Structures are given as structure tokens and as C-alpha cells.
PDB file of C-alpha atoms and ligand atoms in Angstrom:
ATOM      1  CA  UNK A 105     -13.916   3.793  18.011  1.00  0.00           C
ATOM      2  CA  UNK A 106     -13.873   6.631  15.470  1.00  0.00           C
ATOM      3  CA  UNK A 107     -11.519   9.420  14.514  1.00  0.00           C
ATOM      4  CA  UNK A 108     -12.638  13.026  14.432  1.00  0.00           C
ATOM      5  CA  UNK A 109     -11.099  13.717  11.042  1.00  0.00           C
ATOM      6  CA  UNK A 110      -9.468  11.032   8.870  1.00  0.00           C
ATOM      7  CA  UNK A 111      -7.503  11.890   5.714  1.00  0.00           C
ATOM      8  CA  UNK A 112      -7.554   9.626   2.652  1.00  0.00           C
ATOM      9  CA  UNK A 113      -4.936  10.409  -0.020  1.00  0.00           C
ATOM     10  CA  UNK A 114      -5.186   8.857  -3.466  1.00  0.00           C
ATOM     11  CA  UNK A 115      -8.969   9.039  -3.103  1.00  0.00           C
ATOM     12  CA  UNK A 116      -9.560   9.098  -6.875  1.00  0.00           C
ATOM     13  CA  UNK A 117      -7.522   5.939  -7.525  1.00  0.00           C
ATOM     14  CA  UNK A 118      -8.701   2.354  -7.768  1.00  0.00           C
ATOM     15  CA  UNK A 119      -8.435   1.592  -4.053  1.00  0.00           C
ATOM     16  CA  UNK A 120      -9.331   5.144  -3.049  1.00  0.00           C
ATOM     17  CA  UNK A 121     -12.681   4.829  -4.798  1.00  0.00           C
ATOM     18  CA  UNK A 122     -13.324   1.539  -3.018  1.00  0.00           C
ATOM     19  CA  UNK A 123     -12.336   2.826   0.409  1.00  0.00           C
ATOM     20  CA  UNK A 124     -13.889   6.289   0.249  1.00  0.00           C
ATOM     21  CA  UNK A 125     -17.421   5.123   1.120  1.00  0.00           C
ATOM     22  CA  UNK A 126     -16.144   2.366   3.409  1.00  0.00           C
ATOM     23  CA  UNK A 127     -13.946   4.605   5.575  1.00  0.00           C
ATOM     24  CA  UNK A 128     -16.926   6.815   6.367  1.00  0.00           C
ATOM     25  CA  UNK A 129     -17.733   4.504   9.284  1.00  0.00           C
ATOM     26  CA  UNK A 130     -14.325   5.167  10.858  1.00  0.00           C
ATOM     27  CA  UNK A 131     -14.506   8.964  11.301  1.00  0.00           C
ATOM     28  CA  UNK A 132     -16.863  11.875  11.847  1.00  0.00           C
ATOM     29  CA  UNK A 133     -15.280  13.712   8.938  1.00  0.00           C
ATOM     30  CA  UNK A 134     -13.469  12.076   6.011  1.00  0.00           C
ATOM     31  CA  UNK A 135     -11.132  14.444   4.194  1.00  0.00           C
ATOM     32  CA  UNK A 136     -10.430  13.052   0.717  1.00  0.00           C
ATOM     33  CA  UNK A 137      -7.584  14.199  -1.474  1.00  0.00           C
ATOM     34  CA  UNK A 138      -5.999  13.555  -4.868  1.00  0.00           C
ATOM     35  CA  UNK A 139      -4.835  15.593  -7.845  1.00  0.00           C
ATOM     36  CA  UNK A 140      -7.598  18.063  -8.723  1.00  0.00           C
ATOM     37  CA  UNK A 141      -8.417  16.783 -12.194  1.00  0.00           C
ATOM     38  CA  UNK A 142      -8.893  13.246 -10.899  1.00  0.00           C
ATOM     39  CA  UNK A 143     -10.863  14.197  -7.814  1.00  0.00           C
ATOM     40  CA  UNK A 144     -13.682  16.525  -8.865  1.00  0.00           C
ATOM     41  CA  UNK A 145     -15.399  18.473  -6.107  1.00  0.00           C
ATOM     42  CA  UNK A 146     -18.491  16.537  -5.128  1.00  0.00           C
ATOM     43  CA  UNK A 147     -18.568  15.970  -1.374  1.00  0.00           C
ATOM     44  CA  UNK A 148     -20.974  13.959   0.765  1.00  0.00           C
ATOM     45  CA  UNK A 149     -22.130  15.659   3.981  1.00  0.00           C
ATOM     46  CA  UNK A 150     -19.480  13.874   6.082  1.00  0.00           C
ATOM     47  CA  UNK A 151     -16.683  14.687   3.577  1.00  0.00           C
ATOM     48  CA  UNK A 152     -14.195  17.451   2.816  1.00  0.00           C
ATOM     49  CA  UNK A 153     -12.704  17.334  -0.686  1.00  0.00           C
ATOM     50  CA  UNK A 154      -9.241  18.917  -0.967  1.00  0.00           C
ATOM     51  CA  UNK A 155      -7.194  18.769  -4.163  1.00  0.00           C
ATOM     52  CA  UNK A 156      -3.489  18.555  -3.419  1.00  0.00           C
ATOM     53  CA  UNK A 157      -0.283  17.516  -5.145  1.00  0.00           C
ATOM     54  CA  UNK A 158       1.762  15.244  -2.884  1.00  0.00           C
ATOM     55  CA  UNK A 159       4.933  16.945  -4.165  1.00  0.00           C
ATOM     56  CA  UNK A 160       3.835  20.350  -2.796  1.00  0.00           C
ATOM     57  CA  UNK A 161       5.152  20.675   0.731  1.00  0.00           C
ATOM     58  CA  UNK A 162       3.099  23.719   1.800  1.00  0.00           C
ATOM     59  CA  UNK A 163      -0.119  22.348   0.340  1.00  0.00           C
ATOM     60  CA  UNK A 164       0.493  19.040   2.111  1.00  0.00           C
ATOM     61  CA  UNK A 165       1.014  20.844   5.402  1.00  0.00           C
ATOM     62  CA  UNK A 166      -2.373  22.547   5.026  1.00  0.00           C
ATOM     63  CA  UNK A 167      -4.001  19.302   3.909  1.00  0.00           C
ATOM     64  CA  UNK A 168      -2.913  17.462   7.038  1.00  0.00           C
ATOM     65  CA  UNK A 169      -3.627  20.254   9.564  1.00  0.00           C
ATOM     66  CA  UNK A 170      -6.618  19.231  11.664  1.00  0.00           C
ATOM     67  CA  UNK A 171      -6.486  15.507  10.813  1.00  0.00           C
ATOM     68  CA  UNK A 172      -6.269  12.787  13.463  1.00  0.00           C
ATOM     69  CA  UNK A 173      -5.118   9.942  11.226  1.00  0.00           C
ATOM     70  CA  UNK A 174      -4.028   9.395   7.631  1.00  0.00           C
ATOM     71  CA  UNK A 175      -4.604   6.591   5.141  1.00  0.00           C
ATOM     72  CA  UNK A 176      -1.898   7.300   2.578  1.00  0.00           C
ATOM     73  CA  UNK A 177      -2.732   5.653  -0.743  1.00  0.00           C
ATOM     74  CA  UNK A 178      -1.697   8.482  -3.072  1.00  0.00           C
ATOM     75  CA  UNK A 179       1.220   8.176  -5.464  1.00  0.00           C
ATOM     76  CA  UNK A 180       2.434   6.535  -8.622  1.00  0.00           C
ATOM     77  CA  UNK A 181       1.299   2.935  -8.309  1.00  0.00           C
ATOM     78  CA  UNK A 182       3.418   1.175 -10.939  1.00  0.00           C
ATOM     79  CA  UNK A 183       7.021   1.225 -12.174  1.00  0.00           C
ATOM     80  CA  UNK A 184       7.778   4.582 -13.833  1.00  0.00           C
ATOM     81  CA  UNK A 185      10.802   6.810 -14.508  1.00  0.00           C
ATOM     82  CA  UNK A 186      12.584   7.903 -11.329  1.00  0.00           C
ATOM     83  CA  UNK A 187      11.596  11.581 -11.597  1.00  0.00           C
ATOM     84  CA  UNK A 188       7.874  10.732 -11.449  1.00  0.00           C
ATOM     85  CA  UNK A 189       8.392   8.396  -8.518  1.00  0.00           C
ATOM     86  CA  UNK A 190      10.536  10.983  -6.759  1.00  0.00           C
ATOM     87  CA  UNK A 191       7.843  13.667  -6.889  1.00  0.00           C
ATOM     88  CA  UNK A 192       4.752  11.661  -6.027  1.00  0.00           C
ATOM     89  CA  UNK A 193       6.072   8.860  -3.828  1.00  0.00           C
ATOM     90  CA  UNK A 194       9.347   9.879  -2.237  1.00  0.00           C
ATOM     91  CA  UNK A 195       8.622  13.572  -1.676  1.00  0.00           C
ATOM     92  CA  UNK A 196       4.992  12.663  -1.080  1.00  0.00           C
ATOM     93  CA  UNK A 197       5.622  10.313   1.833  1.00  0.00           C
ATOM     94  CA  UNK A 198       8.216  12.737   3.235  1.00  0.00           C
ATOM     95  CA  UNK A 199       5.598  15.504   3.230  1.00  0.00           C
ATOM     96  CA  UNK A 200       3.039  13.224   4.864  1.00  0.00           C
ATOM     97  CA  UNK A 201       5.325  12.585   7.841  1.00  0.00           C
ATOM     98  CA  UNK A 202       6.656  16.138   8.088  1.00  0.00           C
ATOM     99  CA  UNK A 203       3.113  17.454   8.331  1.00  0.00           C
ATOM    100  CA  UNK A 204       2.025  14.604  10.613  1.00  0.00           C
ATOM    101  CA  UNK A 205       4.762  15.568  13.064  1.00  0.00           C
ATOM    102  CA  UNK A 206       3.996  19.287  12.872  1.00  0.00           C
ATOM    103  CA  UNK A 207       0.278  18.749  13.409  1.00  0.00           C
ATOM    104  CA  UNK A 208       0.407  15.975  15.993  1.00  0.00           C
ATOM    105  CA  UNK A 209      -1.053  13.167  13.881  1.00  0.00           C
ATOM    106  CA  UNK A 210      -0.399   9.916  15.719  1.00  0.00           C
ATOM    107  CA  UNK A 211      -1.513   7.185  13.273  1.00  0.00           C
ATOM    108  CA  UNK A 212      -0.720   6.583   9.610  1.00  0.00           C
ATOM    109  CA  UNK A 213      -1.639   3.653   7.400  1.00  0.00           C
ATOM    110  CA  UNK A 214       0.817   3.532   4.517  1.00  0.00           C
ATOM    111  CA  UNK A 215       0.045   1.702   1.277  1.00  0.00           C
ATOM    112  CA  UNK A 216       3.361  -0.034   0.746  1.00  0.00           C
ATOM    113  CA  UNK A 217       3.690  -2.786  -1.819  1.00  0.00           C
ATOM    114  CA  UNK A 218       4.822  -6.348  -2.379  1.00  0.00           C
ATOM    115  CA  UNK A 219       7.405  -4.784  -4.743  1.00  0.00           C
ATOM    116  CA  UNK A 220       9.490  -3.930  -1.662  1.00  0.00           C
ATOM    117  CA  UNK A 221      10.404  -7.636  -1.735  1.00  0.00           C
ATOM    118  CA  UNK A 222       9.795  -8.262  -5.435  1.00  0.00           C
ATOM    119  CA  UNK A 223      13.153  -9.908  -6.123  1.00  0.00           C
ATOM    120  CA  UNK A 224      12.417 -12.919  -3.927  1.00  0.00           C
ATOM    121  CA  UNK A 225      11.554 -15.934  -5.995  1.00  0.00           C
ATOM    122  CA  UNK A 226       8.115 -17.446  -6.041  1.00  0.00           C
ATOM    123  CA  UNK A 227       9.465 -20.656  -4.513  1.00  0.00           C
ATOM    124  CA  UNK A 228      10.558 -18.724  -1.393  1.00  0.00           C
ATOM    125  CA  UNK A 229       8.350 -17.985   1.616  1.00  0.00           C
ATOM    126  CA  UNK A 230       9.275 -14.788   3.425  1.00  0.00           C
ATOM    127  CA  UNK A 231       8.233 -12.659   6.375  1.00  0.00           C
ATOM    128  CA  UNK A 232       8.722  -8.978   7.150  1.00  0.00           C
ATOM    129  CA  UNK A 233      12.053  -9.578   8.884  1.00  0.00           C
ATOM    130  CA  UNK A 234      13.610 -10.796   5.658  1.00  0.00           C
ATOM    131  CA  UNK A 235      15.795  -8.270   3.889  1.00  0.00           C
ATOM    132  CA  UNK A 236      13.931  -6.018   1.507  1.00  0.00           C
ATOM    133  CA  UNK A 237      14.705  -6.630  -2.155  1.00  0.00           C
ATOM    134  CA  UNK A 238      12.918  -3.845  -4.077  1.00  0.00           C
ATOM    135  CA  UNK A 239      12.352  -4.599  -7.741  1.00  0.00           C
ATOM    136  CA  UNK A 240      12.538  -1.063  -9.207  1.00  0.00           C
ATOM    137  CA  UNK A 241      12.220   2.670  -8.502  1.00  0.00           C
ATOM    138  CA  UNK A 242       8.625   2.095  -7.428  1.00  0.00           C
ATOM    139  CA  UNK A 243       9.591  -0.634  -4.942  1.00  0.00           C
ATOM    140  CA  UNK A 244      12.467   1.547  -3.730  1.00  0.00           C
ATOM    141  CA  UNK A 245      10.047   4.402  -3.040  1.00  0.00           C
ATOM    142  CA  UNK A 246       7.852   2.104  -0.946  1.00  0.00           C
ATOM    143  CA  UNK A 247      10.951   0.878   0.878  1.00  0.00           C
ATOM    144  CA  UNK A 248      11.775   4.530   1.653  1.00  0.00           C
ATOM    145  CA  UNK A 249       8.203   5.015   2.868  1.00  0.00           C
ATOM    146  CA  UNK A 250       8.610   2.104   5.287  1.00  0.00           C
ATOM    147  CA  UNK A 251      11.866   3.633   6.543  1.00  0.00           C
ATOM    148  CA  UNK A 252      10.129   6.996   7.010  1.00  0.00           C
ATOM    149  CA  UNK A 253       7.463   5.197   9.029  1.00  0.00           C
ATOM    150  CA  UNK A 254      10.032   3.483  11.272  1.00  0.00           C
ATOM    151  CA  UNK A 255      12.055   6.678  11.722  1.00  0.00           C
ATOM    152  CA  UNK A 256       8.996   8.723  12.603  1.00  0.00           C
ATOM    153  CA  UNK A 257       7.965   6.146  15.177  1.00  0.00           C
ATOM    154  CA  UNK A 258      11.416   5.893  16.743  1.00  0.00           C
ATOM    155  CA  UNK A 259      11.973   9.647  16.813  1.00  0.00           C
ATOM    156  CA  UNK A 260       8.499  11.135  17.233  1.00  0.00           C
ATOM    157  CA  UNK A 261       6.212   8.296  18.303  1.00  0.00           C
ATOM    158  CA  UNK A 262       4.019   8.518  15.201  1.00  0.00           C
ATOM    159  CA  UNK A 263       2.584   5.024  14.712  1.00  0.00           C
ATOM    160  CA  UNK A 264       2.215   3.440  11.287  1.00  0.00           C
ATOM    161  CA  UNK A 265       1.035   0.223   9.774  1.00  0.00           C
ATOM    162  CA  UNK A 266       2.705  -0.299   6.403  1.00  0.00           C
ATOM    163  CA  UNK A 267       0.609  -2.658   4.306  1.00  0.00           C
ATOM    164  CA  UNK A 268       2.612  -4.414   1.609  1.00  0.00           C
ATOM    165  CA  UNK A 269      -0.401  -4.784  -0.641  1.00  0.00           C
ATOM    166  CA  UNK A 270      -0.332  -7.757  -2.989  1.00  0.00           C
ATOM    167  CA  UNK A 271      -2.888  -7.542  -5.816  1.00  0.00           C
ATOM    168  CA  UNK A 272      -6.008  -5.632  -4.756  1.00  0.00           C
ATOM    169  CA  UNK A 273      -8.443  -5.656  -7.648  1.00  0.00           C
ATOM    170  CA  UNK A 274     -11.867  -7.296  -7.971  1.00  0.00           C
ATOM    171  CA  UNK A 275     -10.356 -10.686  -8.908  1.00  0.00           C
ATOM    172  CA  UNK A 276      -6.966 -12.347  -9.420  1.00  0.00           C
ATOM    173  CA  UNK A 277      -5.947 -12.218 -13.082  1.00  0.00           C
ATOM    174  CA  UNK A 278      -3.083 -14.724 -13.317  1.00  0.00           C
ATOM    175  CA  UNK A 279      -1.139 -17.321 -11.310  1.00  0.00           C
ATOM    176  CA  UNK A 280       0.897 -14.624  -9.594  1.00  0.00           C
ATOM    177  CA  UNK A 281      -2.158 -12.857  -8.254  1.00  0.00           C
ATOM    178  CA  UNK A 282      -3.623 -16.160  -7.062  1.00  0.00           C
ATOM    179  CA  UNK A 283      -0.833 -15.971  -4.472  1.00  0.00           C
ATOM    180  CA  UNK A 284      -1.102 -12.229  -3.790  1.00  0.00           C
ATOM    181  CA  UNK A 285      -4.798 -11.310  -4.103  1.00  0.00           C
ATOM    182  CA  UNK A 286      -6.382  -9.036  -1.485  1.00  0.00           C
ATOM    183  CA  UNK A 287     -10.147  -8.733  -1.839  1.00  0.00           C
ATOM    184  CA  UNK A 288     -11.763  -5.342  -1.283  1.00  0.00           C
ATOM    185  CA  UNK A 289     -13.662  -6.651   1.752  1.00  0.00           C
ATOM    186  CA  UNK A 290     -10.450  -7.991   3.300  1.00  0.00           C
ATOM    187  CA  UNK A 291      -8.707  -4.701   2.498  1.00  0.00           C
ATOM    188  CA  UNK A 292     -11.445  -2.841   4.355  1.00  0.00           C
ATOM    189  CA  UNK A 293     -11.197  -5.072   7.405  1.00  0.00           C
ATOM    190  CA  UNK A 294      -7.393  -4.820   7.352  1.00  0.00           C
ATOM    191  CA  UNK A 295      -7.715  -1.008   7.249  1.00  0.00           C
ATOM    192  CA  UNK A 296      -9.962  -1.136  10.301  1.00  0.00           C
ATOM    193  CA  UNK A 297      -7.370  -3.227  12.167  1.00  0.00           C
ATOM    194  CA  UNK A 298      -4.549  -0.904  11.077  1.00  0.00           C
ATOM    195  CA  UNK A 299      -6.385   2.225  12.217  1.00  0.00           C
ATOM    196  CA  UNK A 300      -7.685   1.026  15.578  1.00  0.00           C
ATOM    197  CA  UNK A 301      -5.297  -1.582  17.011  1.00  0.00           C
ATOM    198  CA  UNK A 302      -3.454   0.122  19.889  1.00  0.00           C
ATOM    199  CA  UNK A 303       0.338   0.181  20.181  1.00  0.00           C
ATOM    200  CA  UNK A 304       1.296  -0.885  16.669  1.00  0.00           C
ATOM    201  CA  UNK A 305       4.606   1.045  16.698  1.00  0.00           C
ATOM    202  CA  UNK A 306       5.639   0.529  13.118  1.00  0.00           C
ATOM    203  CA  UNK A 307       4.066  -2.717  11.998  1.00  0.00           C
ATOM    204  CA  UNK A 308       4.588  -4.154   8.525  1.00  0.00           C
ATOM    205  CA  UNK A 309       1.985  -6.547   7.156  1.00  0.00           C
ATOM    206  CA  UNK A 310       1.472  -8.202   3.796  1.00  0.00           C
ATOM    207  CA  UNK A 311      -1.970  -7.295   2.499  1.00  0.00           C
ATOM    208  CA  UNK A 312      -3.462 -10.519   1.224  1.00  0.00           C
ATOM    209  CA  UNK A 313      -6.578 -12.615   1.490  1.00  0.00           C
ATOM    210  CA  UNK A 314      -6.522 -16.177   2.809  1.00  0.00           C
ATOM    211  CA  UNK A 315      -4.727 -17.574  -0.260  1.00  0.00           C
ATOM    212  CA  UNK A 316      -3.289 -21.071   0.204  1.00  0.00           C
ATOM    213  CA  UNK A 317      -0.591 -20.463  -2.435  1.00  0.00           C
ATOM    214  CA  UNK A 318       0.792 -17.375  -0.639  1.00  0.00           C
ATOM    215  CA  UNK A 319       4.541 -16.573  -0.444  1.00  0.00           C
ATOM    216  CA  UNK A 320       4.154 -14.472   2.703  1.00  0.00           C
ATOM    217  CA  UNK A 321       4.054 -15.140   6.421  1.00  0.00           C
ATOM    218  CA  UNK A 322       2.314 -12.494   8.541  1.00  0.00           C
ATOM    219  CA  UNK A 323       3.371 -13.877  11.957  1.00  0.00           C
ATOM    220  CA  UNK A 324       4.836 -10.518  13.065  1.00  0.00           C
ATOM    221  CA  UNK A 325       1.548  -8.720  12.452  1.00  0.00           C
ATOM    222  CA  UNK A 326      -0.601 -11.103  14.514  1.00  0.00           C
ATOM    223  CA  UNK A 327      -1.310  -8.297  17.031  1.00  0.00           C
ATOM    224  CA  UNK A 328      -3.393  -6.547  14.358  1.00  0.00           C
ATOM    225  CA  UNK A 329      -5.945  -9.321  14.773  1.00  0.00           C
ATOM    226  CA  UNK A 330      -6.655  -9.311  11.042  1.00  0.00           C
ATOM    227  CA  UNK A 331      -8.518 -12.368   9.780  1.00  0.00           C
ATOM    228  CA  UNK A 332      -9.013 -12.567   6.028  1.00  0.00           C
ATOM    229  CA  UNK A 333     -12.388 -13.954   5.008  1.00  0.00           C
ATOM    230  CA  UNK A 334     -11.883 -14.281   1.260  1.00  0.00           C
ATOM    231  CA  UNK A 335      -9.645 -16.644  -0.666  1.00  0.00           C
ATOM    232  CA  UNK A 336      -8.309 -16.691  -4.219  1.00  0.00           C
ATOM    233  CA  UNK A 337      -8.876 -20.463  -4.337  1.00  0.00           C
ATOM    234  CA  UNK A 338     -12.330 -19.989  -5.870  1.00  0.00           C
ATOM    235  CA  UNK A 339     -10.625 -18.570  -8.993  1.00  0.00           C
ATOM    236  CA  UNK A 340      -7.938 -21.259  -9.303  1.00  0.00           C
ATOM    237  CA  UNK A 341      -9.565 -23.501 -11.897  1.00  0.00           C
ATOM    238  CA  UNK A 342     -10.264 -20.599 -14.231  1.00  0.00           C
ATOM    239  CA  UNK A 343      -6.769 -19.116 -13.806  1.00  0.00           C
ATOM    240  CA  UNK A 344      -4.997 -22.445 -14.242  1.00  0.00           C
ATOM    241  CA  UNK A 345      -6.728 -22.866 -17.597  1.00  0.00           C
ATOM    242  CA  UNK A 346      -4.471 -20.039 -18.816  1.00  0.00           C
ATOM    243  CA  UNK A 347      -1.300 -21.155 -20.663  1.00  0.00           C
ATOM    244  CA  UNK A 348       1.706 -21.514 -18.346  1.00  0.00           C
ATOM    245  CA  UNK A 349       4.398 -18.876 -19.096  1.00  0.00           C
ATOM    246  CA  UNK A 350       7.929 -20.165 -19.909  1.00  0.00           C
ATOM    247  CA  UNK A 351       9.899 -21.336 -16.851  1.00  0.00           C
ATOM    248  CA  UNK A 352      12.315 -18.369 -17.033  1.00  0.00           C
ATOM    249  CA  UNK A 353       9.629 -15.696 -17.505  1.00  0.00           C
ATOM    250  CA  UNK A 354       9.870 -13.117 -14.654  1.00  0.00           C
ATOM    251  CA  UNK A 355       6.115 -13.439 -14.088  1.00  0.00           C
ATOM    252  CA  UNK A 356       6.773 -17.054 -13.142  1.00  0.00           C
ATOM    253  CA  UNK A 357      10.126 -16.649 -11.380  1.00  0.00           C
ATOM    254  CA  UNK A 358       9.881 -13.584  -9.152  1.00  0.00           C
ATOM    255  CA  UNK A 359       7.310 -12.495  -6.578  1.00  0.00           C
ATOM    256  CA  UNK A 360       7.427  -9.028  -8.175  1.00  0.00           C
ATOM    257  CA  UNK A 361       6.661 -10.487 -11.606  1.00  0.00           C
ATOM    258  CA  UNK A 362       7.083  -8.152 -14.581  1.00  0.00           C
ATOM    259  CA  UNK A 363       8.119  -5.229 -12.336  1.00  0.00           C
ATOM    260  CA  UNK A 364      11.530  -6.935 -12.030  1.00  0.00           C
ATOM    261  CA  UNK A 365      12.045  -6.460 -15.771  1.00  0.00           C
ATOM    262  CA  UNK A 366      10.322  -3.106 -16.404  1.00  0.00           C
ATOM    263  CA  UNK A 367      12.585  -0.224 -17.485  1.00  0.00           C
ATOM    264  CA  UNK A 368      15.185   1.206 -17.400  1.00  0.00           C
ATOM    265  CA  UNK A 369      13.451   4.148 -19.023  1.00  0.00           C
ATOM    266  CA  UNK A 370      16.423   6.112 -20.263  1.00  0.00           C
ATOM    267  CA  UNK A 371      16.960   6.031 -24.037  1.00  0.00           C
ATOM    268  CA  UNK A 372      19.841   3.706 -24.889  1.00  0.00           C
TER     269      UNK A 372
HETATM  270  P1  NAI B 290      -3.999   4.181  -8.371  1.00  0.00           P
HETATM  271  O1  NAI B 290      -2.882   4.494  -9.300  1.00  0.00           O
HETATM  272  O2  NAI B 290      -5.300   3.773  -8.964  1.00  0.00           O
HETATM  273  O3  NAI B 290      -4.264   5.433  -7.402  1.00  0.00           O
HETATM  274  C1  NAI B 290      -3.249   6.274  -6.954  1.00  0.00           C
HETATM  275  C2  NAI B 290      -3.808   7.680  -6.856  1.00  0.00           C
HETATM  276  O4  NAI B 290      -2.745   8.561  -6.447  1.00  0.00           O
HETATM  277  C3  NAI B 290      -4.347   8.214  -8.187  1.00  0.00           C
HETATM  278  O5  NAI B 290      -5.693   8.617  -8.066  1.00  0.00           O
HETATM  279  C4  NAI B 290      -3.439   9.377  -8.512  1.00  0.00           C
HETATM  280  O6  NAI B 290      -4.112  10.484  -9.138  1.00  0.00           O
HETATM  281  C5  NAI B 290      -2.903   9.762  -7.136  1.00  0.00           C
HETATM  282  N1  NAI B 290      -1.638  10.476  -7.287  1.00  0.00           N
HETATM  283  C6  NAI B 290      -0.575  10.164  -8.078  1.00  0.00           C
HETATM  284  N2  NAI B 290       0.359  11.113  -8.028  1.00  0.00           N
HETATM  285  C7  NAI B 290      -0.109  12.066  -7.178  1.00  0.00           C
HETATM  286  C8  NAI B 290       0.402  13.302  -6.731  1.00  0.00           C
HETATM  287  N3  NAI B 290       1.591  13.777  -7.147  1.00  0.00           N
HETATM  288  N4  NAI B 290      -0.352  14.024  -5.876  1.00  0.00           N
HETATM  289  C9  NAI B 290      -1.554  13.587  -5.458  1.00  0.00           C
HETATM  290  N5  NAI B 290      -2.094  12.425  -5.856  1.00  0.00           N
HETATM  291  C10 NAI B 290      -1.376  11.664  -6.709  1.00  0.00           C
HETATM  292  O7  NAI B 290      -3.456   3.059  -7.373  1.00  0.00           O
HETATM  293  P2  NAI B 290      -4.302   2.043  -6.447  1.00  0.00           P
HETATM  294  O8  NAI B 290      -4.342   0.729  -7.128  1.00  0.00           O
HETATM  295  O9  NAI B 290      -5.538   2.678  -6.000  1.00  0.00           O
HETATM  296  O10 NAI B 290      -3.294   1.894  -5.217  1.00  0.00           O
HETATM  297  C11 NAI B 290      -3.383   2.740  -4.086  1.00  0.00           C
HETATM  298  C12 NAI B 290      -2.067   2.646  -3.323  1.00  0.00           C
HETATM  299  O11 NAI B 290      -1.832   1.294  -2.956  1.00  0.00           O
HETATM  300  C13 NAI B 290      -0.859   3.111  -4.116  1.00  0.00           C
HETATM  301  O12 NAI B 290       0.031   3.783  -3.256  1.00  0.00           O
HETATM  302  C14 NAI B 290      -0.230   1.822  -4.598  1.00  0.00           C
HETATM  303  O13 NAI B 290       1.159   1.968  -4.783  1.00  0.00           O
HETATM  304  C15 NAI B 290      -0.575   0.870  -3.464  1.00  0.00           C
HETATM  305  N6  NAI B 290      -0.674  -0.506  -3.916  1.00  0.00           N
HETATM  306  C16 NAI B 290      -1.763  -0.926  -4.631  1.00  0.00           C
HETATM  307  C17 NAI B 290      -1.856  -2.230  -5.053  1.00  0.00           C
HETATM  308  C18 NAI B 290      -3.062  -2.765  -5.757  1.00  0.00           C
HETATM  309  O14 NAI B 290      -3.114  -3.964  -5.991  1.00  0.00           O
HETATM  310  N7  NAI B 290      -4.061  -1.964  -6.091  1.00  0.00           N
HETATM  311  C19 NAI B 290      -0.766  -3.184  -4.796  1.00  0.00           C
HETATM  312  C20 NAI B 290       0.331  -2.643  -4.027  1.00  0.00           C
HETATM  313  C21 NAI B 290       0.349  -1.356  -3.606  1.00  0.00           C
HETATM  314  C1  15L B 291       1.457  -2.870  -7.116  1.00  0.00           C
HETATM  315  O1  15L B 291       2.191  -2.390  -6.260  1.00  0.00           O
HETATM  316  C2  15L B 291       0.616  -2.016  -7.982  1.00  0.00           C
HETATM  317  O2  15L B 291       0.206  -0.835  -7.343  1.00  0.00           O
HETATM  318  C3  15L B 291      -0.592  -2.748  -8.537  1.00  0.00           C
HETATM  319  O3  15L B 291      -1.159  -1.970  -9.584  1.00  0.00           O
HETATM  320  C4  15L B 291      -0.196  -4.124  -9.073  1.00  0.00           C
HETATM  321  O4  15L B 291       0.652  -3.964 -10.192  1.00  0.00           O
HETATM  322  C5  15L B 291       0.503  -4.914  -7.992  1.00  0.00           C
HETATM  323  O5  15L B 291       1.538  -4.192  -7.350  1.00  0.00           O
HETATM  324  C6  15L B 291       1.180  -6.195  -8.497  1.00  0.00           C
HETATM  325  O6  15L B 291       2.023  -6.703  -7.777  1.00  0.00           O
HETATM  326  O7  15L B 291       0.871  -6.665  -9.600  1.00  0.00           O
END
């Protein structure tokens, strides 16, 4: 299966750059978007390059017109002051769904984050039915995005898979990411499952490779048929040679790590 036109937001970011060539197989036309300065204007023959600020409602409406599905990666991707998160993430995801409804888009893949449940401890194992415990403004914005996804399914039948991405970089960098690593190849396969599995409603899945030390149970996303092929285990020896942080260090206590202790940003 293929879409006619697939939109990728956040195309100039770390994961956007990885997925841009890989999503080409999933659509006749790939429309890629990000802030103009980050994006440039070079387009392959199967691509449309459209600069757009997620906070701009009218521009977002035009961006999404004519698209059949959306992979929404754009936004602020770390903990930042509320105003920045509000513009890019909260207004951004609102505009995605408003335009999706107006233009009849029926499938969204939303890049949520493990920081939606960042205040669970690393000695707890959780699934997507456990209460969300966001660990900052960033996690709260992703929690709002998941609620937008559920609401837009219940009210308008727009289907979404929200991927609570763990740590998706070339390699794990510490003990925390040994548990949460998602390889780029597994991310790509997960994207394929999220885009093409029928009847997903609003499904929430933790985005992770086959890591034995995981904190997350994906039993409620089994219908996606996603099978991770990579594992962080191959990095364990090297990572465990790093000094162990103190027992009360947030990077060792909480699933969300340092995000649980970042900010507040207001001057005291
Ligand atoms: P990134 O920060 O490298 O990329 C995000 C992109 O969004 C950037 O290119 C940025 O220019 C764009 N953006 C920011 N504000 C914007 C605005 N107002 N309008 C338009 N574009 C805007 O992040 P990365 O690592 O590529 O992550 C992609 C998505 O996945 C993000 O939503 C992030 O929150 C989520 N995620 C990523 C994880 C990871 O391990 N890489 C882990 C958990 C979630
Ligand atoms: C995220 O949500 C961020 O987007 C990514 O840059 C990492 O910081 C990751 O979480 C993490 O949990 O470390």
C-alpha cells in the first residue's frame, strides 16, 4: 500500500532527516515541512518542500490541504519554557488536527514521547493504560497531543498512532537509553506499521527496540504487528563501563531522567 501524498513535519530535525528518504517508499508524493531556515528548498522529484511554522494556523491549513496522511514530528523536542512549547507543540498539534478534519485526512502518526510518563520510576514496568505522569511542559504538550488524537478519533474518526518514542539516536548513550533505545531501522518499520495497519483507532505505543532492560509493555499495541529487530544489548558492556550515577540522581531514579529536574525557567 501507498498514500498519494504523505506529509512529514519536522523534516529538518534529527528523525526527520532519517525518515525523509525512508518514507519515500510509502507515498507517491512526500511533502516535507519545517521552519524555512532549517529546511532549505532542495526537493527530490517525488518531494514537495513547504516551509511552515506550526504555530501559524492558516499556513498549517494550506500545508495539510491535499495530504492523505501525516507523520507529525515537528516541534520543540526537549524541555523548554512554556511559551516555546505552547507555540510549537500545543498550538502545533491543534493545527494539525484542525486541518486534518477540514481536509479529510484520516491517518496521523504523532511523535509523542516517553516524557508523557517520565515520573514513573525506573524500577516500575508500565503499559499505556497506566496514568500519564508528564515530567515537564514538554511532556505535558505530548500528553495534550495524545488527548487531541483520542478526541479527534472519537469525534471525527481520524485515526492516530501516538508513538511514545524512547531514545532514537544512532546508539544508546547511557544506562537510561539502554532501556529506551529505538534504532532508526526499527523506527522506520514502526512507522510503516503505524501508517498501514487498518483500524488503529487511537493506538498508543512505546517506540523502542527489543531491549531486555525495558520499562515498557506494548501489549495493547500488538495489533500493529511491529517486531523490533535491533537491541540495545550489544552496547551494554560499553555503557556499563561508565561510572554509575549516585542512587538519588534523577537519571537513575526516573524513567524521564534529567527532564524531571529541568527548569523551572522563570528567574527566581
Ligand atoms: P528535533 O528537535 O531534531 O526536530 C524537531 C524539528 O521540529 C526541528 O527541525 C525544528 O526546526 C522543527 N520545529 C520546531 N518548532 C517548529 C515550529 N514552530 N514550526 C515548524 N517546525 C518546528 O527532534 P527529533 O529528535 O527529530 O524528534 C522528532 C520528534 O520526535 C519530536 O516531536 C520529538 O519530540 C519526538 N521525540 C524524539 C525522540 C528522540 O529520541 N529523537 C524521543 C521522544 C520524542
Ligand atoms: C525526548 O523526548 C527527546 O525528544 C529526545 O531528544 C531525548 O531527550 C529523549 O526524549 C530522552 O528521553 O532522552
